[in-house]
Coordinates of C-alpha atoms and ligand atoms in Angstrom, one line a residue:
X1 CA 0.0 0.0 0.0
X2 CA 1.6 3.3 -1.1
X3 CA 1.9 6.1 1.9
X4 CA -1.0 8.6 1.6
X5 CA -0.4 11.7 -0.3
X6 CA 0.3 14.5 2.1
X7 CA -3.5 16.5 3.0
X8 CA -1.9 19.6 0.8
X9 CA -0.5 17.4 -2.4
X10 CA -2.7 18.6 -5.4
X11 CA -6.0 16.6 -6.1
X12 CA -5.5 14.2 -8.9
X13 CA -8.5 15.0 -11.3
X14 CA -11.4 12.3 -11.9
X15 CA -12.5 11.6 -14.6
X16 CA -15.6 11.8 -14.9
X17 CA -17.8 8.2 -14.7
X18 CA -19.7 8.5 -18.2
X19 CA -19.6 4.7 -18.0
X20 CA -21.8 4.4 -14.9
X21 CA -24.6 6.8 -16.6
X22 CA -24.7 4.2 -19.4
X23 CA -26.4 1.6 -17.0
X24 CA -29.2 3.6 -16.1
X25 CA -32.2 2.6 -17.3
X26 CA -31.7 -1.4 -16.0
X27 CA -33.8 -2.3 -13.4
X28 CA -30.8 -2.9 -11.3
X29 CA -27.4 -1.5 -11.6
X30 CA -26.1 -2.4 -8.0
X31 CA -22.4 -3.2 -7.6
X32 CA -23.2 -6.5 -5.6
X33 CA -25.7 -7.1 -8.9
X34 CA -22.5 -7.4 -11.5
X35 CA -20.3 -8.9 -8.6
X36 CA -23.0 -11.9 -8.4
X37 CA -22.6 -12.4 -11.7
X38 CA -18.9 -12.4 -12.1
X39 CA -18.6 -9.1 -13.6
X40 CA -15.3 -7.1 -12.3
X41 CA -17.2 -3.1 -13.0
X42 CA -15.0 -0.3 -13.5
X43 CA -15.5 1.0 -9.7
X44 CA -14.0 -2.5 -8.7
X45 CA -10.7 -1.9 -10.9
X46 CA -10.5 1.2 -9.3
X47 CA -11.0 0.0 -5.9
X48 CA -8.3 -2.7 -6.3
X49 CA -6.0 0.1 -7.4
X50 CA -6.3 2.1 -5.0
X51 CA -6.2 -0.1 -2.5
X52 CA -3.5 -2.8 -3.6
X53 CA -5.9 -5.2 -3.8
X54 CA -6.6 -7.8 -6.4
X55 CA -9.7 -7.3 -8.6
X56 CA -10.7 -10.9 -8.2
X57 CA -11.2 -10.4 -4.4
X58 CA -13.0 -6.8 -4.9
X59 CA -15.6 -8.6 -6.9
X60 CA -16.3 -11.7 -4.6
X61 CA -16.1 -9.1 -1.2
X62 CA -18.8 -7.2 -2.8
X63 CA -20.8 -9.9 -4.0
X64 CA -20.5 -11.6 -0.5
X65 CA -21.7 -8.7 1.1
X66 CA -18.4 -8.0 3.1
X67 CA -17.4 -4.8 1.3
X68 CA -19.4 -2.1 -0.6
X69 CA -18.6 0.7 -3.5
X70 CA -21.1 3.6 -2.8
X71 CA -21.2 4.7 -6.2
X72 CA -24.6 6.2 -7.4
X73 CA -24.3 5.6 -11.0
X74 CA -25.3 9.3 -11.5
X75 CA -22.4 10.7 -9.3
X76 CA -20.3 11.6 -12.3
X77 CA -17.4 13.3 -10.5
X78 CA -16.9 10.1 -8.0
X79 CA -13.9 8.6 -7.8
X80 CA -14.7 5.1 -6.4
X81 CA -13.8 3.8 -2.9
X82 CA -14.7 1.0 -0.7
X83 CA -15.8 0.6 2.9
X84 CA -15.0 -3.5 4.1
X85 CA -12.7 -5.4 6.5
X86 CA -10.6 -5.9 3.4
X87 CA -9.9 -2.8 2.9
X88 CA -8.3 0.4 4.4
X89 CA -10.5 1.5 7.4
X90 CA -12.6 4.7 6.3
X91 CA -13.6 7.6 8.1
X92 CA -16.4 9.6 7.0
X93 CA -17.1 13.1 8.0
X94 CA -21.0 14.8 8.7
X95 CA -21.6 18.9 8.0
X96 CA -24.8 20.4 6.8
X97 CA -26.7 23.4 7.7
X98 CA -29.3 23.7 10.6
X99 CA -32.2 26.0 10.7
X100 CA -30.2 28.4 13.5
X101 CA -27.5 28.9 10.6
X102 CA -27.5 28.0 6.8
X103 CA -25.2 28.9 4.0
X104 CA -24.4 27.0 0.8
X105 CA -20.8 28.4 0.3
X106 CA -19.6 27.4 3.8
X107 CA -21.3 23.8 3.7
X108 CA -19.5 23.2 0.1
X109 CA -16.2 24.8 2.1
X110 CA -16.5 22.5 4.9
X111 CA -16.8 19.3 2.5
X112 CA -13.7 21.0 0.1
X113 CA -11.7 20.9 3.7
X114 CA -12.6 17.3 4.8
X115 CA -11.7 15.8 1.5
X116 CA -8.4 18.2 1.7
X117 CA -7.7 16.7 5.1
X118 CA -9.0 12.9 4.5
X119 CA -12.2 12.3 4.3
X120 CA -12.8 8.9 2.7
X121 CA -16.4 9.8 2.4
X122 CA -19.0 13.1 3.5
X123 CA -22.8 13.2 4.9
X124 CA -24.8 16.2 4.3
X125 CA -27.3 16.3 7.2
X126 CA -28.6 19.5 6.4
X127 CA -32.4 20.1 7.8
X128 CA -32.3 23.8 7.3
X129 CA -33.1 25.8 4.4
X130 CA -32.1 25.2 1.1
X131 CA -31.6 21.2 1.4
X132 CA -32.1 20.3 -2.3
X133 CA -29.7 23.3 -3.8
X134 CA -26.9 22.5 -1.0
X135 CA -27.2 18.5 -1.4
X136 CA -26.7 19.2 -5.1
X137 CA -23.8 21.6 -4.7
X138 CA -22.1 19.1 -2.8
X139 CA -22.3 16.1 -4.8
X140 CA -21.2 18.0 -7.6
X141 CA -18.4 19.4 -5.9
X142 CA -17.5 15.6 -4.7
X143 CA -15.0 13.3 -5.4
X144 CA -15.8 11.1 -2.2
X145 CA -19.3 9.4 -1.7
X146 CA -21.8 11.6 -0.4
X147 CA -24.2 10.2 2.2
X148 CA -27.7 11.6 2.9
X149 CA -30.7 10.8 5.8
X150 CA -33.8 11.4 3.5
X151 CA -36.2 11.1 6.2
X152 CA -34.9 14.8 7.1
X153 CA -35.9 16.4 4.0
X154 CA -39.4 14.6 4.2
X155 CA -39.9 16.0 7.5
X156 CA -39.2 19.5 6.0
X157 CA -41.6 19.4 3.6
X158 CA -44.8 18.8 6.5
X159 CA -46.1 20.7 8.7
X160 CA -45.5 18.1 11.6
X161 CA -44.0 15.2 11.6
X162 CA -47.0 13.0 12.3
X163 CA -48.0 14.5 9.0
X164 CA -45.3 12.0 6.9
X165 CA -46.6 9.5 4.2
X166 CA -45.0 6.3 3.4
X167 CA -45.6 8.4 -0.7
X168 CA -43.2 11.2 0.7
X169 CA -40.9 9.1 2.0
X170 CA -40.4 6.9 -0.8
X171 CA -40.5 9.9 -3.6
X172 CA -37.4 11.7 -0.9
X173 CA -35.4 8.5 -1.3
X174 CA -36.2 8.5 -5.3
X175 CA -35.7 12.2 -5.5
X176 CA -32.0 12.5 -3.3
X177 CA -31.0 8.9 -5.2
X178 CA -31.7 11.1 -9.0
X179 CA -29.6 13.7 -7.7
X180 CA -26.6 11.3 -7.3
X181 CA -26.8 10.5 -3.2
X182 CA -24.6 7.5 -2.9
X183 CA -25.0 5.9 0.3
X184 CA -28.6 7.0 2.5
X185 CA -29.4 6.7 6.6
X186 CA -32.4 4.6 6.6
X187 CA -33.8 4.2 10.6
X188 CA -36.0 1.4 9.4
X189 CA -34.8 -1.1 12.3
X190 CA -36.6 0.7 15.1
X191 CA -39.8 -1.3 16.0
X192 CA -42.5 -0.8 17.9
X193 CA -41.7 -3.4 20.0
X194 CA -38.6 -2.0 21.1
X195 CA -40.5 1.3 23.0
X196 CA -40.7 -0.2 26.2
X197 CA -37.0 -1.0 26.3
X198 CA -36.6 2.9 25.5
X199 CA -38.2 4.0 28.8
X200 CA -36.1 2.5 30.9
X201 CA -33.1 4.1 29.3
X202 CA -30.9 7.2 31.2
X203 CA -31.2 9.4 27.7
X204 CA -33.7 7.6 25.3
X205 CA -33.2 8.0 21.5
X206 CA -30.6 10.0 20.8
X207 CA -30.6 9.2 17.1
X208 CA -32.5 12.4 14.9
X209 CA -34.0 10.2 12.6
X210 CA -34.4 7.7 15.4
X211 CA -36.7 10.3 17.3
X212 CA -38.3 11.8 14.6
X213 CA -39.7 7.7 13.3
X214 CA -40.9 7.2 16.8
X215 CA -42.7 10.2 17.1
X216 CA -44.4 9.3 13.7
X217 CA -44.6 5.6 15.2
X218 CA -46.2 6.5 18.3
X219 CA -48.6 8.8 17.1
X220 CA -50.3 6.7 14.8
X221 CA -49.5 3.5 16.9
X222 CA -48.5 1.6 13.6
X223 CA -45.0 -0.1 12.5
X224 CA -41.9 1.5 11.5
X225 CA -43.2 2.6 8.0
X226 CA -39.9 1.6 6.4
X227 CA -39.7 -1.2 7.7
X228 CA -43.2 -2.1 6.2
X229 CA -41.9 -1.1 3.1
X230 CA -38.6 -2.4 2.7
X231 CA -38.8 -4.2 -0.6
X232 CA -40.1 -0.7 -2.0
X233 CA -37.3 1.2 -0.6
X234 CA -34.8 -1.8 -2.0
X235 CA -36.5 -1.3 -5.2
X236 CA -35.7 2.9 -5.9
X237 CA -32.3 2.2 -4.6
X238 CA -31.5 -1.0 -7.0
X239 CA -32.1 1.2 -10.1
X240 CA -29.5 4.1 -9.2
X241 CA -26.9 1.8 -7.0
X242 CA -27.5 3.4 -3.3
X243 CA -26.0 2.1 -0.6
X244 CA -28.6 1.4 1.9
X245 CA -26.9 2.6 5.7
X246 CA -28.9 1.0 8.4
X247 CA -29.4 3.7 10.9
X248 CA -29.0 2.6 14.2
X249 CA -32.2 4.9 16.4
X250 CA -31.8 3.1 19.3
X251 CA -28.2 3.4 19.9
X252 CA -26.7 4.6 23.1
X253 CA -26.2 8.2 24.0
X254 CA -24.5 7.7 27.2
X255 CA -22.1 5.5 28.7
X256 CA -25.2 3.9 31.0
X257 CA -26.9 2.8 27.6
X258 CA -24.8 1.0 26.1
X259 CA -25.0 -2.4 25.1
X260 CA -28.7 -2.5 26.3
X261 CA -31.4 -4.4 25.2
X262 CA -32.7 -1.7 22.9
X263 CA -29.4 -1.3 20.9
X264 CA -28.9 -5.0 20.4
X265 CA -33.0 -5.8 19.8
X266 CA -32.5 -3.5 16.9
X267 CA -29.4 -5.0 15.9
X268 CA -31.2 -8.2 15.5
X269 CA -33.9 -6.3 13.2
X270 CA -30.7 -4.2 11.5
X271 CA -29.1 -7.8 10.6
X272 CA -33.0 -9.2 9.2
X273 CA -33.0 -6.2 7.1
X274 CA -29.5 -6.8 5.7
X275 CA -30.7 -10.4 4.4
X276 CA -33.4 -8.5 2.7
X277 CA -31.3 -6.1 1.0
X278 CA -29.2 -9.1 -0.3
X279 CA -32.4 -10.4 -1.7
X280 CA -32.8 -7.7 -3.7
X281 CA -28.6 -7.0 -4.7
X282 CA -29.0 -4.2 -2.9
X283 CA -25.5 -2.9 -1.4
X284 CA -25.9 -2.3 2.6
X285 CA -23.6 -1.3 5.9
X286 CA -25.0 -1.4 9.2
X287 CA -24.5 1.7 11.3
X288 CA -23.5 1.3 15.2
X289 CA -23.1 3.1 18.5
X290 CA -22.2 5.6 19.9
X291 CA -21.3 6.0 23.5
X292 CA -19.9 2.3 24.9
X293 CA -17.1 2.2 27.3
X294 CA -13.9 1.0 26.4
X295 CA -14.2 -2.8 28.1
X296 CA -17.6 -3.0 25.8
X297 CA -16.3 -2.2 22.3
X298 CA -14.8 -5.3 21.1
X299 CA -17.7 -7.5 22.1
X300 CA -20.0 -4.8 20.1
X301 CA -17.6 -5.5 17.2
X302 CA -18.1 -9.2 17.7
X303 CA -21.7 -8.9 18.1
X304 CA -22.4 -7.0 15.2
X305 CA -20.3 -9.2 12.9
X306 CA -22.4 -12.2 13.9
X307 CA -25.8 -10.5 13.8
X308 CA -25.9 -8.6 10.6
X309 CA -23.7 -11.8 8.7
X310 CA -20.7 -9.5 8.8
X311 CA -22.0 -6.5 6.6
X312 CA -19.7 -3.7 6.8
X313 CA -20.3 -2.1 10.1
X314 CA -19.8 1.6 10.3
X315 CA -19.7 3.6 13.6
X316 CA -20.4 6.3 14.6
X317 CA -17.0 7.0 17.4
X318 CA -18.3 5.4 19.6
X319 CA -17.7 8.1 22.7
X320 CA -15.7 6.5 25.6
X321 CA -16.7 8.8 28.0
X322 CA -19.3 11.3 28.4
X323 CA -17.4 13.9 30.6
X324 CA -15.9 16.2 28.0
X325 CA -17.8 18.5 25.9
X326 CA -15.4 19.9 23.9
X327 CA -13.0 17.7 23.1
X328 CA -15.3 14.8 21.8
X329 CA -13.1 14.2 18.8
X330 CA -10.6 12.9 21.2
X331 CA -13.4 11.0 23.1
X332 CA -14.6 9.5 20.7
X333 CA -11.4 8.7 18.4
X334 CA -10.3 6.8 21.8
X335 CA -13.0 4.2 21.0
X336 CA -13.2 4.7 17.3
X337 CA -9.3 3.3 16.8
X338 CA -10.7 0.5 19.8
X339 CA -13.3 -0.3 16.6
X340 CA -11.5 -0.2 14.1
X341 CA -8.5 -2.6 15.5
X342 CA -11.7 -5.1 16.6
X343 CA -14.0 -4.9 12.4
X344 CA -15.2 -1.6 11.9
X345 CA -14.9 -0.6 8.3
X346 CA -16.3 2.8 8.7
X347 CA -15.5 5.4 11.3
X348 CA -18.3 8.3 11.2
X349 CA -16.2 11.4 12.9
X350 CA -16.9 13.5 15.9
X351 CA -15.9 17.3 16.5
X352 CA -14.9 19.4 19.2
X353 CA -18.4 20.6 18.8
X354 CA -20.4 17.6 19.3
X355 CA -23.1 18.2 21.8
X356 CA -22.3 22.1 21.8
X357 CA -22.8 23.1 18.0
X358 CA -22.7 23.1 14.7
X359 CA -19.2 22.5 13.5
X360 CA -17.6 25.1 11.9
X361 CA -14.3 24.7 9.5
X362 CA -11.8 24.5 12.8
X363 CA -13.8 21.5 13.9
X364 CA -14.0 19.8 10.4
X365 CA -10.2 19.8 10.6
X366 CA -9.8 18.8 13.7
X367 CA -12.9 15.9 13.6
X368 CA -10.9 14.8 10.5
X369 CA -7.5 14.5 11.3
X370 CA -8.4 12.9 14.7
X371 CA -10.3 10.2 13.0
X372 CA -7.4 9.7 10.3
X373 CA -4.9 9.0 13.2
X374 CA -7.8 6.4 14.9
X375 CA -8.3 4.8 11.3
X376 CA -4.6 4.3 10.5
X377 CA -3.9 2.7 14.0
X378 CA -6.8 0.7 13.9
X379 CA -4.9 -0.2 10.3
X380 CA -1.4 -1.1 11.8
X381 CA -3.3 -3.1 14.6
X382 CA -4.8 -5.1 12.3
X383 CA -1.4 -6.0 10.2
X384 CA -3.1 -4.6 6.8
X385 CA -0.3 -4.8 4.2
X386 CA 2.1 -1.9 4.0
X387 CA 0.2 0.3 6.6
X388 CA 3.0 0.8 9.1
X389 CA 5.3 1.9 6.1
X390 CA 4.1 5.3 6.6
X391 CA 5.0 5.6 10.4
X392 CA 8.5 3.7 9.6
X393 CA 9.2 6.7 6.8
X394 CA 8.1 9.4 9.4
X395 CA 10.5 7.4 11.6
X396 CA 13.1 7.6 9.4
X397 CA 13.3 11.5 8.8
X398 CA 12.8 12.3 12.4
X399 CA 16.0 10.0 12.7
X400 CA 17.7 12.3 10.5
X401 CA 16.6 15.2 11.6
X402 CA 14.9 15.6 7.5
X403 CA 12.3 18.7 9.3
X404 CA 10.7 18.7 5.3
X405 CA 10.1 15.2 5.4
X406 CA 8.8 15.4 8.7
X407 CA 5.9 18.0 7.6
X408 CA 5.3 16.4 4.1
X409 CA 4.4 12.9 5.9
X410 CA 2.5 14.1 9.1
X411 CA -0.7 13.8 8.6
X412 CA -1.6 17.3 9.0
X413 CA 1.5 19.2 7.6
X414 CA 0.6 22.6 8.4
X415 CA -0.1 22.0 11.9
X416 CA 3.2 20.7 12.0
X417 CA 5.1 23.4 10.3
X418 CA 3.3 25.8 12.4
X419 CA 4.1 24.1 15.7
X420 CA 7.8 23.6 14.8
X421 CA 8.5 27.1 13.5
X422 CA 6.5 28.6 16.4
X423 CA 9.8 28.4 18.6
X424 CA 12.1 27.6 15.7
X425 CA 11.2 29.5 13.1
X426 CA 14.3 30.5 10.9
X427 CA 15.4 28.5 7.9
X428 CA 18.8 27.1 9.7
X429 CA 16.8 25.0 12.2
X430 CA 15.0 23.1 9.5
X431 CA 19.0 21.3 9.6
X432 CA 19.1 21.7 13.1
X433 CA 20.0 18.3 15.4
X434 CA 17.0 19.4 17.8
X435 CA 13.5 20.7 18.4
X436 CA 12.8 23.2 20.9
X437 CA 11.7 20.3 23.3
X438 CA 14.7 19.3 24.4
X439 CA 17.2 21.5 22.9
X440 CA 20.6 20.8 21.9
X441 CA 21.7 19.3 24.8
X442 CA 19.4 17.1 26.1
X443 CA 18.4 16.0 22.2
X444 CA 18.4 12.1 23.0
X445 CA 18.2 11.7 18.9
X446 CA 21.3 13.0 19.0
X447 CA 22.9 12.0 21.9
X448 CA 22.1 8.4 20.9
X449 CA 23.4 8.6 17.8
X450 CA 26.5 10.0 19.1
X451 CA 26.7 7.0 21.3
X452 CA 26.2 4.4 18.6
X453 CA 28.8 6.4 16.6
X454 CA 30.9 6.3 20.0
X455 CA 30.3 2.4 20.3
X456 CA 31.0 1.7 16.3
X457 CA 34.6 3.5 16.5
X458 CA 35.1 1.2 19.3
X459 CA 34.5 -1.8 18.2
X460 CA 36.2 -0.9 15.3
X461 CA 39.7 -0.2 17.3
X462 CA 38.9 -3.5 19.0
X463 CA 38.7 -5.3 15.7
X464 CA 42.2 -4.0 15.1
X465 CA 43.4 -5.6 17.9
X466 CA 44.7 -2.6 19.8
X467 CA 44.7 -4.1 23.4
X468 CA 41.9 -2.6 26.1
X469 CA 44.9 -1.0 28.3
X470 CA 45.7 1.5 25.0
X471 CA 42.3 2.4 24.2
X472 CA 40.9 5.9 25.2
X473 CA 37.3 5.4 25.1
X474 CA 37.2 9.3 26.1
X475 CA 39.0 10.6 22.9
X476 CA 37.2 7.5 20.6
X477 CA 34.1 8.6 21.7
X478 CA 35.1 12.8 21.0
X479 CA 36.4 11.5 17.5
X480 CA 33.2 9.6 16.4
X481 CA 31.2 12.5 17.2
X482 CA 33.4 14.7 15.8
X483 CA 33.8 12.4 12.4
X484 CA 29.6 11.8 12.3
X485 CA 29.5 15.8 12.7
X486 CA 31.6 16.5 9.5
X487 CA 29.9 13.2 7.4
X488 CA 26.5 15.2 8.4
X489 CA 27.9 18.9 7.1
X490 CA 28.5 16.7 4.0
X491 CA 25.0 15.0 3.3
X492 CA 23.4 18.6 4.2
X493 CA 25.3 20.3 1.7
X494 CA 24.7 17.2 -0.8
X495 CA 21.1 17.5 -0.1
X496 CA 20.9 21.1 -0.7
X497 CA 22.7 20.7 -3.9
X498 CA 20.5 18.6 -5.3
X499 CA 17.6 20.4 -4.0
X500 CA 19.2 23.0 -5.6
Ligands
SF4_1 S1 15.0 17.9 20.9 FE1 13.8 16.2 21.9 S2 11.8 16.3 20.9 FE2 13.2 17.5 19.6 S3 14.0 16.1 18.1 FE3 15.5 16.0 19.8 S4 14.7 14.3 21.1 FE4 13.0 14.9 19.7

């Protein structure tokens, strides 16, 4: 696996997927539908490629279920990615407006930044004003899969949300799915059943469209209504190739919630509904909690796995503890790497805002880059081929004291120019032996190098058979350093030559 481009390397242009359009028209298009059927699509190729993976195993991931290609066939300016244990784990990152602020510009700024940053793939959970023109802004603006919950824009257009149709929910799927919506929320696991397991929760539903589908559920005392109408909903999204995201509405918001029998009695409905999809070729992931203490996480993996016949399960954190509002990107990155390492595919991204706000560009960055450091351990726990070769190359220049290597392979290289040249900031520290950390003197890179220069010259005079009572370890050791001093001048001015 190559090392990621650094965040600020240009974008490579995509071009554009005139092939999908062409397969518009059949009554199903799905990825899983060609994988069945031994076909190795475009999107596959591409997916192998990126991810140094053979075609041959893309193909029979998909068409076992175990990996999907969000890939609307109308998303024209996608460049194709996958979300399975097989592949690199993903993070995906929310922004949309709400009806306290809205702006177009700043939403399609905010997607521009996570992709810049890492994004593997972007929701647009707007539920202000606006919804249609910003969705469509963003997907054109897209190179990564653009996720949607449609029940929010069906809610918009009623008075109350008691006032929904199963007609406007369906024709919201149809509509978002035409406008090129490659992956969609669906809270169609939630069942009537489940409401008395709710009331004896600490914090209820925390899930939007969770709440909202009670509500609805409650008031007119009948059955989740897309639950009723799954083989509808699985036959809108078959024709454009929509990735069907089971929404988890019951899962925890609080530590105290977790693992309870709500979250796991809709897991057992969430892993039904994944069968069903199958039925159909429909490509589906299976969304998961939320806020689960550390000791909890592995066995949620597990569970998950074995419930919903190992669907690509995509988290959302989960939150580790509830205690620090503020800082839930770290929170929650705590137990989103814990996920990752133990079969998460997916890891949905939490800001500093969460619970607070709505995230502004700050947190976007932030959310981002936390989750791409929780992804890419959860990838070197895991052993995935050729993932620890980045850290070994970051390694490597801080060995050398290579400061330009060091920014163009951290993961955020303009937080880590800024922080270096914030106490160092001339040009001749970017050669310099030390940070400001330590300082010259108590630089252990150094020092340890000077010892291991120290040792080498020893040996060497050893090897020569000088006997012990004439060596001068003191004046060895002031040579070596003095030798590995000079050899360093040399490659720096080597270096800058060819630079030059
Ligand atoms: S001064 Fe300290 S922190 Fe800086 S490079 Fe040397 S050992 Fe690392």
């Amino acid at each position: 696996m190559p090392i990621p481009a650094a965040p600020t390397a240009p974008v490579t242009p995509v071009a554009p997927r005139d092939y999908a359009r062409a397969r518009l028209g059949e009554p199903c298009v799905t990825q899983m539908h060609y994988a069945r059927r031994g076909v190795i699509t475009e999107e596959m190729r591409r997916v192998a490629e990126r991810e140094d993976l053979d075609p041959a195993l893309v193909r029979s991931e998909v068409a076992r279920g175990r990996m999907v290609i969000p890939a609307n066939v109308l998303h024209r300016g996608l460049d194709p990615m996958a979300i399975g244990i097989a592949s690199r784990c993903k993070i995906n990152a929310n922004f949309g407006n709400s009806a306290v602020t809205s702006d177009i510009d700043k939403e399609v700024e905010k997607l521009r930044l996570a992709i810049k940053y890492g994004a593997d793939t972007c929701m647009d959970l707007s539920t202000g004003g606006g919804i249609d023109a910003i969705r469509q802004a963003v997907i054109d603006a897209s190179s990564v899969p653009i996720g949607t919950v449609p029940i929010y824009q069906a809610i918009q257009q009623v008075d109350k949300v008691t006032d929904l149709t199963v007609a406007g929910i369906l024709e919201n799927i149809e509509h978002q799915a035409k406008q090129g919506v490659d992956y969609m929320t669906l809270h169609a696991g939630m069942l009537l059943r489940y409401m008395p397991f709710i009331a004896k929760r600490k914090m209820g539903i925390v899930s939007r469209g969770g709440a909202l589908m009670a509500e609805w559920m409650m008031f007119h005392h009948q059955e989740n209504p897309l639950y009723t109408h799954w083989d509808e909903v699985c036959a809108i999204l078959r024709k454009y190739d929509v990735v069907v995201s089971l929404g988890d509405s019951l899962r925890p918001g609080c530590l105290a919630d977790a693992s309870d029998e709500a979250q796991f009695g809709e897991l057992e409905t969430l892993g039904e509904l994944t069968l069903k999809c199958w039925q159909h070729d429909v490509q589906v992931m299976v969304e998961g909690p939320g806020h689960v203490p550390m000791d909890q996480i592995e066995m949620n993996m597990k569970k998950e796995a074995e419930v919903c016949h190992e669907a690509p399960f995509y988290v959302l954190g989960p939150l580790t503890t509830d205690v620090a509002p503020g800082y839930d990107h770290i929170t929650s990155a705590i137990g989103a790497a814990i996920a990752g390492w133990h079969g998460a595919s997916m890891l949905c991204y939490v800001t500093p805002a969460e619970h607070l706000g709505l995230p502004d560009l700050e947190d976007v960055r932030q959310g981002v880059i936390a989750y791409k450091i929780a992804a890419h351990a959860a990838d070197v726990a895991r052993h995935r081929k050729g993932a620890r070769d980045w850290d070994d190359a970051m390694s490597d220049a801080r060995w050398s004291f290579d400061w330009e290597k060091q920014f163009a392979l951290a993961m955020d290289p303009e937080r880590a120019r800024e922080k270096h040249d914030a106490t160092l900031g001339h040009e001749a520290f970017k050669t310099a032996e030390f940070c400001s950390m330590c300082g010259p003197k108590f630089c252990s890179y150094k020092n340890s190098q000077d010892v291991t220069a120290a040792w080498d010259t020893y040996m060497k005079e050893t090897a020569k058979g000088t006997p012990a009572a004439d060596l001068k370890p003191g004046e060895i050791a002031a040579q070596a350093v003095k030798e590995r001093a000079a050899e360093r001048k040399v490659a720096l001015a080597a270096a800058k030559a060819g630079a030059g």
